Structure formats: structure tokens, C-alpha cells
Short mmCIF file of C-alpha atoms and ligand atoms in Angstrom, two decimals:
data_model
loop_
_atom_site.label_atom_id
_atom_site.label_comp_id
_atom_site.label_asym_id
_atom_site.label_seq_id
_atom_site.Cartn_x
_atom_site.Cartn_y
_atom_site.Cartn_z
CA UNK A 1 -7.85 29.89 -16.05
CA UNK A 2 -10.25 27.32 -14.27
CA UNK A 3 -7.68 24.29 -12.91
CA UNK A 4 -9.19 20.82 -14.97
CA UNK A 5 -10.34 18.37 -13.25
CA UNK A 6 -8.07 15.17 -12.38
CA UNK A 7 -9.35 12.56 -14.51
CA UNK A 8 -7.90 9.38 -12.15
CA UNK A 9 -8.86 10.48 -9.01
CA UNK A 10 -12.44 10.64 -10.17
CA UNK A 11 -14.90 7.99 -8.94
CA UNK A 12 -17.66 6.14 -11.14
CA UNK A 13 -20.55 7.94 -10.05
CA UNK A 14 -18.45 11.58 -10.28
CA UNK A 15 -17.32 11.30 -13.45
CA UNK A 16 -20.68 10.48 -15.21
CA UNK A 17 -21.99 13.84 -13.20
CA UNK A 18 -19.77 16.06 -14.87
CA UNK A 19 -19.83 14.11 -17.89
CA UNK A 20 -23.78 15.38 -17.14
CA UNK A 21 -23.10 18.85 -16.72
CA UNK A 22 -20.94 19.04 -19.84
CA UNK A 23 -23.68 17.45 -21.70
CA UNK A 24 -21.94 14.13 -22.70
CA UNK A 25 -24.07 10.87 -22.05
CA UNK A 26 -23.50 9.20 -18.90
CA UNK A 27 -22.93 5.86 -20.28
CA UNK A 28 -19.44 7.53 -21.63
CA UNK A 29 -18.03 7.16 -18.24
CA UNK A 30 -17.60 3.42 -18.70
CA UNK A 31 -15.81 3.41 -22.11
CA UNK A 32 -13.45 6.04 -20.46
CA UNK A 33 -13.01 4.12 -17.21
CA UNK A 34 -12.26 1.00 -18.99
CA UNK A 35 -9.95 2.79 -21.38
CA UNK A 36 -8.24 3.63 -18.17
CA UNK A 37 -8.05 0.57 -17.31
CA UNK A 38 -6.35 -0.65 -19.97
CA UNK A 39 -3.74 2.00 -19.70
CA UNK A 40 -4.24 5.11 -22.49
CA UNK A 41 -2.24 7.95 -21.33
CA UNK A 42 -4.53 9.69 -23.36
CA UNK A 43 -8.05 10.77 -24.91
CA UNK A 44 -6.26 10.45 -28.27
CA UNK A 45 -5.38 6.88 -27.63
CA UNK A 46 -10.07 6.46 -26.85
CA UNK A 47 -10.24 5.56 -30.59
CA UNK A 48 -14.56 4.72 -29.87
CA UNK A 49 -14.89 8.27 -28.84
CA UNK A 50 -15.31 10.99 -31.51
CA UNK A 51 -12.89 13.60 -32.74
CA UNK A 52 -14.96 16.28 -31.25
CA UNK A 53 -15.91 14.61 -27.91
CA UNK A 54 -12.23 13.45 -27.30
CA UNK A 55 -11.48 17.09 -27.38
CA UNK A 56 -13.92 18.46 -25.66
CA UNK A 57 -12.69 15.85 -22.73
CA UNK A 58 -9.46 16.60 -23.35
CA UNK A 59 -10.65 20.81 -22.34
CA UNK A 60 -12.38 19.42 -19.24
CA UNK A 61 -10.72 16.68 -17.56
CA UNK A 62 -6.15 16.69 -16.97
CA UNK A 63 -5.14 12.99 -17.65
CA UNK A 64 -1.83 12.65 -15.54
CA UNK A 65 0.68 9.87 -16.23
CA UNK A 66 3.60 8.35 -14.94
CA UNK A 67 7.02 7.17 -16.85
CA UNK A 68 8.17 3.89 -15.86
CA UNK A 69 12.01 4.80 -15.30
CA UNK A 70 13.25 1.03 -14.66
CA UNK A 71 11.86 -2.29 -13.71
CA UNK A 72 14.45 -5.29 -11.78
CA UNK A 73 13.20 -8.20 -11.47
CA UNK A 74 14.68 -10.51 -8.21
CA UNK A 75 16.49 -13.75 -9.72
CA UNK A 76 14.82 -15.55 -6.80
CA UNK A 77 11.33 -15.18 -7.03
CA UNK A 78 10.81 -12.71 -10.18
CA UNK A 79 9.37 -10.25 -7.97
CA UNK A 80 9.59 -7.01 -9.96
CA UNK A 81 10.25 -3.93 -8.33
CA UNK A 82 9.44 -0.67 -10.75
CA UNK A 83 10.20 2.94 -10.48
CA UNK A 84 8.03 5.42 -11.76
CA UNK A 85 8.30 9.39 -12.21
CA UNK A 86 5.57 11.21 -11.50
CA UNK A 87 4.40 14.39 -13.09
CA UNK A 88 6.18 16.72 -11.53
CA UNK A 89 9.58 14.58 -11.52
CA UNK A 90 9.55 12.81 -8.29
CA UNK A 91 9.55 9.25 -7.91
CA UNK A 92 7.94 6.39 -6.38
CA UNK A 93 8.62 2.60 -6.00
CA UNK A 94 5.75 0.18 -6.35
CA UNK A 95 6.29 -3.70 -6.41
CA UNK A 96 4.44 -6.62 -8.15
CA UNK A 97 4.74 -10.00 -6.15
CA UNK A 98 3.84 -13.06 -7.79
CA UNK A 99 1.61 -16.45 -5.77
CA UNK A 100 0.54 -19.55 -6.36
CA UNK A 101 -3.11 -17.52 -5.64
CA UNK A 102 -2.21 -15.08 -8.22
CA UNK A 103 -0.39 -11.48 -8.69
CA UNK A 104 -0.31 -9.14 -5.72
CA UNK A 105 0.83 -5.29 -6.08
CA UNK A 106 2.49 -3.37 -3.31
CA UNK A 107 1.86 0.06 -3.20
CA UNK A 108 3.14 3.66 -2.57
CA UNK A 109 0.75 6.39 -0.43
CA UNK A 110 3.25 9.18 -0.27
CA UNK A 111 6.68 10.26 -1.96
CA UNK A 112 9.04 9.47 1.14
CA UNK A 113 7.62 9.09 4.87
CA UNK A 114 7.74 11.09 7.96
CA UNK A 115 6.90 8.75 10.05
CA UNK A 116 10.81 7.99 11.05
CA UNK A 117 11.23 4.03 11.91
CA UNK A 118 14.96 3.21 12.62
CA UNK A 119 14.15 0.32 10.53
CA UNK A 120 13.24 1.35 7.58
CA UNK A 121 14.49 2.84 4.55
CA UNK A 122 11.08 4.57 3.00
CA UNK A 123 11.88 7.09 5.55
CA UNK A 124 15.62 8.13 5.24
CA UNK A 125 14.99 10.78 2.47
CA UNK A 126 12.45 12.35 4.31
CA UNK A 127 8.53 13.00 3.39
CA UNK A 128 8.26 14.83 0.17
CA UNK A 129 4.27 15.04 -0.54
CA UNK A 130 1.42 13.06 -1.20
CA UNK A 131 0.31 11.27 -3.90
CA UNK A 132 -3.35 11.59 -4.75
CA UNK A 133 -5.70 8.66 -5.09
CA UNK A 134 -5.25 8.74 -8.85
CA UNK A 135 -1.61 8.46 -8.52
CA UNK A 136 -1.81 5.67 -6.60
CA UNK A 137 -3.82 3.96 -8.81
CA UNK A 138 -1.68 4.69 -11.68
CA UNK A 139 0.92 2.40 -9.97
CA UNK A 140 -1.30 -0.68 -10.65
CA UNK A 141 -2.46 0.69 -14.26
CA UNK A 142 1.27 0.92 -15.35
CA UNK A 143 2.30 -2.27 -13.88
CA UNK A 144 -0.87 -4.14 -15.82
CA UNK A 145 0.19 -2.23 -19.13
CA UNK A 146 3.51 -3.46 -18.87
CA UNK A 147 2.83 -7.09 -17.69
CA UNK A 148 -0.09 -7.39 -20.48
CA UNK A 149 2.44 -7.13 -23.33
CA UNK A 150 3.24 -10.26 -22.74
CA UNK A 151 0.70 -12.01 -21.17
CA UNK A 152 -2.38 -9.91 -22.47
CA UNK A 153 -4.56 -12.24 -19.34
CA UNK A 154 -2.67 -10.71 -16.99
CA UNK A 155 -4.70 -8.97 -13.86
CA UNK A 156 -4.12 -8.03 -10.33
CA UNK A 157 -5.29 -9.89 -7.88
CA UNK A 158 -4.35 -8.68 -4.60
CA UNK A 159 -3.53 -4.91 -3.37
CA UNK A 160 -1.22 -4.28 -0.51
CA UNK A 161 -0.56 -0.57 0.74
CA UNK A 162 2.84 -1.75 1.89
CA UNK A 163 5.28 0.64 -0.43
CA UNK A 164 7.03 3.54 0.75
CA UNK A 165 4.69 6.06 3.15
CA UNK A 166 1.88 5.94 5.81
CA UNK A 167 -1.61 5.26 3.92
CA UNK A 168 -3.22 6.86 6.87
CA UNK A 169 -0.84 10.03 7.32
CA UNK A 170 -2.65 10.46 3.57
CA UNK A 171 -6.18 9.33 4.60
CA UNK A 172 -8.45 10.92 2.48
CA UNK A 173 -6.39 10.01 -0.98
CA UNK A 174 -5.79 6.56 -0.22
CA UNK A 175 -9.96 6.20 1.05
CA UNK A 176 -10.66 7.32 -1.96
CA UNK A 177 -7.91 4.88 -4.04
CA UNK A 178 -9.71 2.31 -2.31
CA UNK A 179 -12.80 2.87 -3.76
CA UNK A 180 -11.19 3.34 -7.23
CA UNK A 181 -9.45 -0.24 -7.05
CA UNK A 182 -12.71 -1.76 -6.33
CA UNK A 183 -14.69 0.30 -8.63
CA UNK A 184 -15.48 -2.40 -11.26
CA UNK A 185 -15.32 -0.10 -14.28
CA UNK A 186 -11.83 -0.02 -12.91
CA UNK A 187 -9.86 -2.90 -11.63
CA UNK A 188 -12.74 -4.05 -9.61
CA UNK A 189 -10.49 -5.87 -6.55
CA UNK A 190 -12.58 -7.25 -3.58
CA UNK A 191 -12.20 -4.83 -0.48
CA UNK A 192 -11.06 -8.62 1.18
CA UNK A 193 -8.22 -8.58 -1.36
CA UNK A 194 -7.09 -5.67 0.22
CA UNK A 195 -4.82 -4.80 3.03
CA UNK A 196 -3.75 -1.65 4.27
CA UNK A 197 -0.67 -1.42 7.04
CA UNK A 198 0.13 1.54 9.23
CA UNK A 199 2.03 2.28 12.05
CA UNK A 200 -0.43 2.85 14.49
CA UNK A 201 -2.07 6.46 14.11
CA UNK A 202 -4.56 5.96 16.53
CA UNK A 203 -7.37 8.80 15.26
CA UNK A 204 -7.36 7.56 11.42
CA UNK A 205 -8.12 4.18 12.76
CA UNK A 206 -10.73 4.72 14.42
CA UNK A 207 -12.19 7.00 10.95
CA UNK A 208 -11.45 4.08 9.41
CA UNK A 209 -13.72 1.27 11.28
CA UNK A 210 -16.71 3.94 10.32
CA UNK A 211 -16.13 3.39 6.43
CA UNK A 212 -17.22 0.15 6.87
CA UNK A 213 -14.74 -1.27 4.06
CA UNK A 214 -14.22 -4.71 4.79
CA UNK A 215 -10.31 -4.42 3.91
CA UNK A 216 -7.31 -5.89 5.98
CA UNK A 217 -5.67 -3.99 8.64
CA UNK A 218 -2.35 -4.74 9.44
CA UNK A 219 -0.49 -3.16 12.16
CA UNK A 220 3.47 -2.70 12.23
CA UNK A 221 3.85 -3.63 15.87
CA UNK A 222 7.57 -5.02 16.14
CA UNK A 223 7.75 -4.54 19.48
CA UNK A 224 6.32 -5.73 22.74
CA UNK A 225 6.20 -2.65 25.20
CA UNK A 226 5.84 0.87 24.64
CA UNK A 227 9.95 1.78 25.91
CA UNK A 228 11.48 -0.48 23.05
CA UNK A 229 8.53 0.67 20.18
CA UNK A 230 9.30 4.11 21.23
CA UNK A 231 13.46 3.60 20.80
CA UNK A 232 12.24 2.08 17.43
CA UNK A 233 9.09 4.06 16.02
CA UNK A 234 9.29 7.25 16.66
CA UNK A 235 5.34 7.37 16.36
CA UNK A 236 4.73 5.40 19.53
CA UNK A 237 5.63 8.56 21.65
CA UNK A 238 2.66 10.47 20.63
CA UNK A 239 0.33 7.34 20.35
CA UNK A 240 1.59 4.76 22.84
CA UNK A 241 1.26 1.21 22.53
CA UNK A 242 -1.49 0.63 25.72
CA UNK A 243 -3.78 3.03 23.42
CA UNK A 244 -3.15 1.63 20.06
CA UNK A 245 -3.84 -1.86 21.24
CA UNK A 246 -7.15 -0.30 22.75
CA UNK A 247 -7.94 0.74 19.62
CA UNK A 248 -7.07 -2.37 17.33
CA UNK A 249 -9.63 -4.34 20.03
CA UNK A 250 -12.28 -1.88 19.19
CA UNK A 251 -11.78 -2.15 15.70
CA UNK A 252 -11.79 -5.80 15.20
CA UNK A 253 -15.38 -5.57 18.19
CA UNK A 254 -16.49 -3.28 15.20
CA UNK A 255 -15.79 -4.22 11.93
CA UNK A 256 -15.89 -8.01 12.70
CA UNK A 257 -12.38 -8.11 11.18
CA UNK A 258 -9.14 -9.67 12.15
CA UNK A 259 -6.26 -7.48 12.47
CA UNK A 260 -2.87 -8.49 11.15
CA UNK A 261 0.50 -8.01 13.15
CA UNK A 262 3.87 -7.02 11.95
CA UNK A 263 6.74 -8.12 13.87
CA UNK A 264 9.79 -7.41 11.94
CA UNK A 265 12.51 -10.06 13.72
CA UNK A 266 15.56 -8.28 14.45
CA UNK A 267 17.65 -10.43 16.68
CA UNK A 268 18.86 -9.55 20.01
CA UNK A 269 16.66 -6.51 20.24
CA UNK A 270 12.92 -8.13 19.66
CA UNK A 271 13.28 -11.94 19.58
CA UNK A 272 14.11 -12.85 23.01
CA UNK A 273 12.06 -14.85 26.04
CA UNK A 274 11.13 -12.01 27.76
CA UNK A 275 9.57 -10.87 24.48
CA UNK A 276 7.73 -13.64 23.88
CA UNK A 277 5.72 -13.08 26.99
CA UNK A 278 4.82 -9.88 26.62
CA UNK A 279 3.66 -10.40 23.45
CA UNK A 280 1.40 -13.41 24.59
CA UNK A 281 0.42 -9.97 27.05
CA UNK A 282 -0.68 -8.35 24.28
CA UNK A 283 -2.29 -10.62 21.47
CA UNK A 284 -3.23 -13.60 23.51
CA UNK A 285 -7.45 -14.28 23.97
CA UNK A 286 -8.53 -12.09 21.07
CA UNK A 287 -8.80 -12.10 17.20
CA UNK A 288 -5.89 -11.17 15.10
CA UNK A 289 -2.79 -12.78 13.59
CA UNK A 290 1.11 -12.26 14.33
CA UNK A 291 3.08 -11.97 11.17
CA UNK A 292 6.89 -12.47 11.63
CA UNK A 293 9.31 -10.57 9.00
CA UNK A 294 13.14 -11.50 9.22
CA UNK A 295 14.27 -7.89 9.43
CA UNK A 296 15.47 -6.75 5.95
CA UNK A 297 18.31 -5.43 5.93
CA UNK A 298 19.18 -1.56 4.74
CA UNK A 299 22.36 0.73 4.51
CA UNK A 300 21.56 3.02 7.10
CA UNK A 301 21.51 0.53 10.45
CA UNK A 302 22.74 -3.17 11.23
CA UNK A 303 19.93 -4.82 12.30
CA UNK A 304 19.99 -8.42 11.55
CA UNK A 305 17.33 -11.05 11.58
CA UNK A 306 19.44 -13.53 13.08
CA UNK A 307 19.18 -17.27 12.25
CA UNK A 308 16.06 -19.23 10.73
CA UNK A 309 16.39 -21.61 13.57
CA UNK A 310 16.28 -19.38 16.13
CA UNK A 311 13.25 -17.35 14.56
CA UNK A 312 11.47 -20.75 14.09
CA UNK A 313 11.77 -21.26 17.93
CA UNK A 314 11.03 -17.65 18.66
CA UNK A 315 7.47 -18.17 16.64
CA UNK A 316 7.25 -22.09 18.46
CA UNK A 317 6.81 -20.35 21.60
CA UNK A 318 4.76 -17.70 20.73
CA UNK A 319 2.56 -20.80 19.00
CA UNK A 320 2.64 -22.31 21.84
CA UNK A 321 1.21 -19.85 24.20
CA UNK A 322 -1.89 -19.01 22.02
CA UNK A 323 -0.10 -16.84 19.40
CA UNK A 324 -1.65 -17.09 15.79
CA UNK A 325 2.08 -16.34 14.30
CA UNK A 326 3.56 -17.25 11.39
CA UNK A 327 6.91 -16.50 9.48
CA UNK A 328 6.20 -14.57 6.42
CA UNK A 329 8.35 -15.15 3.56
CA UNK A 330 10.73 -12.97 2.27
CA UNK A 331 9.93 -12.03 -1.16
CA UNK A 332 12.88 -9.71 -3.59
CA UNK A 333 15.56 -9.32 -1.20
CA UNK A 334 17.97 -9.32 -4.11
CA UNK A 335 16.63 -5.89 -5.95
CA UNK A 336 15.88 -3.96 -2.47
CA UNK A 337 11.83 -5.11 -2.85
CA UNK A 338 11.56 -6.42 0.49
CA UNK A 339 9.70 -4.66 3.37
CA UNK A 340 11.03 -1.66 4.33
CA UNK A 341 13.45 -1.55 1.48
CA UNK A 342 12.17 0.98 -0.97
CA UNK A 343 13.01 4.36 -1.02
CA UNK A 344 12.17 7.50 -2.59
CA UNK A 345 15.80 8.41 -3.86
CA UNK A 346 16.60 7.22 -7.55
CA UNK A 347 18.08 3.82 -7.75
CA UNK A 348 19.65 3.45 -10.92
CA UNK A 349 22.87 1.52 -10.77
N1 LIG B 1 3.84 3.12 6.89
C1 LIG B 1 3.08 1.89 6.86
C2 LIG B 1 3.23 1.18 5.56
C3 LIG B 1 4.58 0.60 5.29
S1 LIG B 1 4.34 -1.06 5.03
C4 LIG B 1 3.47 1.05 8.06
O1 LIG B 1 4.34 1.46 8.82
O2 LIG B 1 2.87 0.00 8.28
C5 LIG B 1 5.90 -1.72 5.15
C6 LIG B 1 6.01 -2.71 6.26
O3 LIG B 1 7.37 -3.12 6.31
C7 LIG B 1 5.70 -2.12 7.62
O4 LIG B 1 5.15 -3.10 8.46
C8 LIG B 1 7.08 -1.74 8.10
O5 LIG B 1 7.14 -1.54 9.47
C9 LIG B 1 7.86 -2.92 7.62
N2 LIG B 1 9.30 -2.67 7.54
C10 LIG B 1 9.93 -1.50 7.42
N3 LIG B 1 11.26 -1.67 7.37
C11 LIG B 1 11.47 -3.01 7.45
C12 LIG B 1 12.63 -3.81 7.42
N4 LIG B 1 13.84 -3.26 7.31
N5 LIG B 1 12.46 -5.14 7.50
C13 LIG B 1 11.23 -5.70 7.59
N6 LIG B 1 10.10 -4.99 7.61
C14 LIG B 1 10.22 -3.64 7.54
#
């Protein structure tokens, strides 16, 4: 039996060529897309499209879809965190974070993370596989199909590749998710709205400044020389900090673009004088932005952020000797949303 074809990964311009081949009018592809869109799990639910053609789709094209298991929203800032199954029963954590600019998803790449930082808890379970660019996509159509029950305006604004795995350890998926998010038969978000973090791998950035995708690039640094990033990202002992900040130069020379730092505070161990200078060593005199994250906590290690105060003065002298940092607010500490707090294991209480 031929294998159908994965209806969510497909982009625009793909779909109406097999739509083409099959004999089915191009201009199809944008009643389907927007069906997508608006969240039918299937070519039943297409009620413009005919009996016959919604089965004939339904013989070319697989339609995958994921059950949302639970949603918790934080008591603090209604942040909602949501986990999803997937197909074939594994899960993944997605979160929607709500601004005065509007809403802002944060997405999974992979199910679990190899990547191994002593901070964080994506990676505890291990790496499992990788989602495909329709499944990442699927996190933002389910979380728009459940917010637009209530509020049937509701649309995402922003899209952060912040969730659990390493967007570039899955490059071509999530360079192709990119293009589906923007597509505007889809959700049609501005490449500027958004950002993509990774923990340095050195050869996928530099891919990346070719694709000429004027997204954000954010870095997790959170340290400021190679021995202590190596004791706490495992990654920085095959690409070592000297070389990745060679190659975040280039890539802001290239693209034009700023990159964005993460510097997750954990006191005593990153936050001290000493630290201070050798990041003004490594930022200072060129284009990009520190962003300070008071550690979040998780089960597995007891690294603390330490007080506001002292985090305040920790980013007032960094300020002070050039630094572009800032102290990013903590959004859903309360339901395990925060930065480095999802994981792939179920979470039902
Ligand atoms: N793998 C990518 C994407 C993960 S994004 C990356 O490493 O960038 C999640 C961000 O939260 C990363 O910057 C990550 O380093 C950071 N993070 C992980 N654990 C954290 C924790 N306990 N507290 C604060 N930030 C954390």
C-alpha cells in the first residue's frame, strides 16, 4: 500500500500540486488550508467540499491529530500550559502566554531532548523522536480551537520555539513549521513575530543565516566561559563557547539581525563579579541583547535564583558596562510553565 501523504506538513504551493496531479482545482488548497486553520480534525468536518471530493481527499492525503489530555492554567498570570497526545501516544507540552501586545505560544520541536542541560527538565526523560513540522503546528491549531470557544476573535500573535527539545537538533521539520506558521492560508505570523532558541549547535546556525528568514535567534548562553557552560551544557564540549560566539557575530554581520541572550540566573554559580566581566568580554561592542531568567526551579537539582535584589544589581552592572540586559519575567511558575519546566513525562496530578 502507497503511505498517504501528511496533510499538515504540506506547504501552500505543495498541496495545490498534488491537488493538480489528482485532478482537483488548485484553488481547493485554500478552503482546505483555512479549514485547517480553524481546526477540523477531519475532511468530514470540510462541509463546502463535496461528498465525493472529501473522499477522494480523504484516499490521498492522512490528516493527523492530537488529543488535548489536560490544560492548567497558572492563578498568577493565566498562562495555560496544555498537554497533548500525539498519534502514536506520546506526549508533548506546549504553552500559551498572554501580553498586553497580545497572545504568544511556546512551542515543542521534539518529544524529550538530548541535548542534556543540568538545568533543565525537558531533558530528564530523555529524547524520544521528532515531531514533524505538521505536528508542531498542530500545537498552535489546538490551542486556537480551544481558546476560540470562548472568545471566537481569538488569534496568535507571537510564536516562540521555547517548549521542550532543540528546534535545530530537528532542523529540517521545524524550517519547514516556519514556513507553515507564516503561510497566510495558515496562521500567517510575521517571521519578526518569531523566535527560535537553541543551545548553540554551531553548523545549523550557520544553515540557518542562508534561509534568509528574518526570525529571532535567541541563544541559551547562561554562562560566561567555556569551563562553567561545559559543567552546565553538556553541548558546549563539542561546540565551545569561543566558536559559538564566532558564529552568533557572523550571523547577526549576515542577516542584519540582533541575537537574543539567555542567561538563566542561578545564584552563586553564574551571578557573581567575576561573571559580570566576562560577560561584558563577550557581548560588549556588538549587536544583541542579554536576557536574564531567575532560574526556575525543577525536582531533579537545587539551583536557586537567589534574591530579586541581588539579580537587579547583577543586571545594574552588566547595564552599566555596555550590556543591553534585562530581567525577563517569569511567566506560570505555579503549573511547571516556566522555562525549562516542561517535560515529556505525563503530568496528571
Ligand atoms: N533547546 C532549546 C530550546 C529550549 S528553550 C534551547 O536550549 O534554547 C527553553 C529555554 O529555557 C532555554 O533558553 C533553556 O536554556 C532555558 N531553561 C531551561 N531550563 C531552565 C530553568 N530551569 N530555568 C530557566 N530557564 C531554563
Amino acid at each position: 500500500m502507497i503511505e498517504k501523504t501528511e496533510l499538515r506538513s504540506l506547504l501552500p504551493h505543495e498541496l495545490k500540486e498534488i491537488l493538480k496531479e489528482n485532478g482537483i482545482e488548485a484553488y481547493r488548497a485554500g478552503q482546505i488550508l483555512s479549514w485547517l486553520e480553524k481546526g477540523a480534525a477531519s475532511f468530514q468536518e470540510m462541509t463546502n467540499l463535496s461528498k465525493p471530493l472529501r473522499e477522494k481527499l480523504d484516499s490521498i492525503f492522512r490528516l493527523d491529530n492530537m488529543a488535548e489530555v489536560e490544560s492548567l492554567v497558572s492563578k498568577i498570570d493565566g498562562t495555560t500550559k496544555y498537554l497533548f497526545t500525539l498519534p502514536d501516544g506520546e506526549y508533548v507540552e506546549s504553552v500559551l502566554l498572554s501580553y498586553k501586545h497580545g497572545y504568544s505560544v511556546c512551542l515543542s520541536t521534539q518529544v524529550g531532548c538530548k541535548m542534556g542541560c543540568r538545568f533543565c527538565a525537558s531533558t530528564k526523560a530523555g529524547f524520544c523522536r521528532q515531531l514533524s513540522a505538521g505536528e508542531i503546528l498542530l500545537q498552535m491549531v489546538e490551542i486556537t480551537r480551544d481558546k476560540r470557544r470562548l472568545d471566537p476573535e481569538f488569534r496568535i500573535g507571537h510564536v516562540v520555539l521555547m517548549g521542550i527539545g532543540e528546534p535545530l537538533d530537528n532542523y529540517d521539520n521545524v524550517i519547514r513549521f516556519l514556513k507553515l506558521a507564516n503561510a497566510k492560508e495558515l496562521f500567517g505570523i510575521g517571521y519578526r513575530n518569531i523566535s527560535l532558541s537553541t543551545c548553540g549547535l554551531i553548523p545549523q546556525i550557520r544553515k540557518l543565516m542562508q534561509e534568509e528568514l528574518p526570525i529571532t535567534l535567541s541563544i541559551s548562553l547562561h554562562a560566561s566561559n567555556s569551563a562553567l557552560r561545559s559543567d552546565l551544557m553538556p553541548i558546549n564540549r563539542r561546540y565551545p563557547l569561543w566558536e559559538l560566539m564566532e558564529v552568533c557575530r557572523e550571523y547577526t554581520l549576515v542577516t542584519g539581525r540582533r541575537i537574543s541572550f539567555e542567561y538563566a540566573v542561578i545564584a552563586g554559580v553564574n551571578d557573581t563579579s567575576e561573571r559580570v566581566k566576562e560577560l561584558i568580554g563577550l557581548l560588549g561592542g556588538w549587536m544583541n541583547h542579554l536576557n536574564l531568567i531567575p532560574v526556575n526551579p525543577t525536582k531533579e537539582t537545587d539551583f536557586q535564583p537567589g534574591d530579586r535584589k541581588k539579580m537587579e544589581a547583577f543586571a545594574k552592572e552588566l547595564q552599566k558596562g555596555g550590556i543591553n540586559a534585562t530581567i525577563r519575567r517569569t511567566l506560570g511558575a505555579d503549573i511547571e510553565a516556566a522555562c525549562g519546566q516542561l517535560r515529556r513525562e505525563k503530568q496528571l496530578q
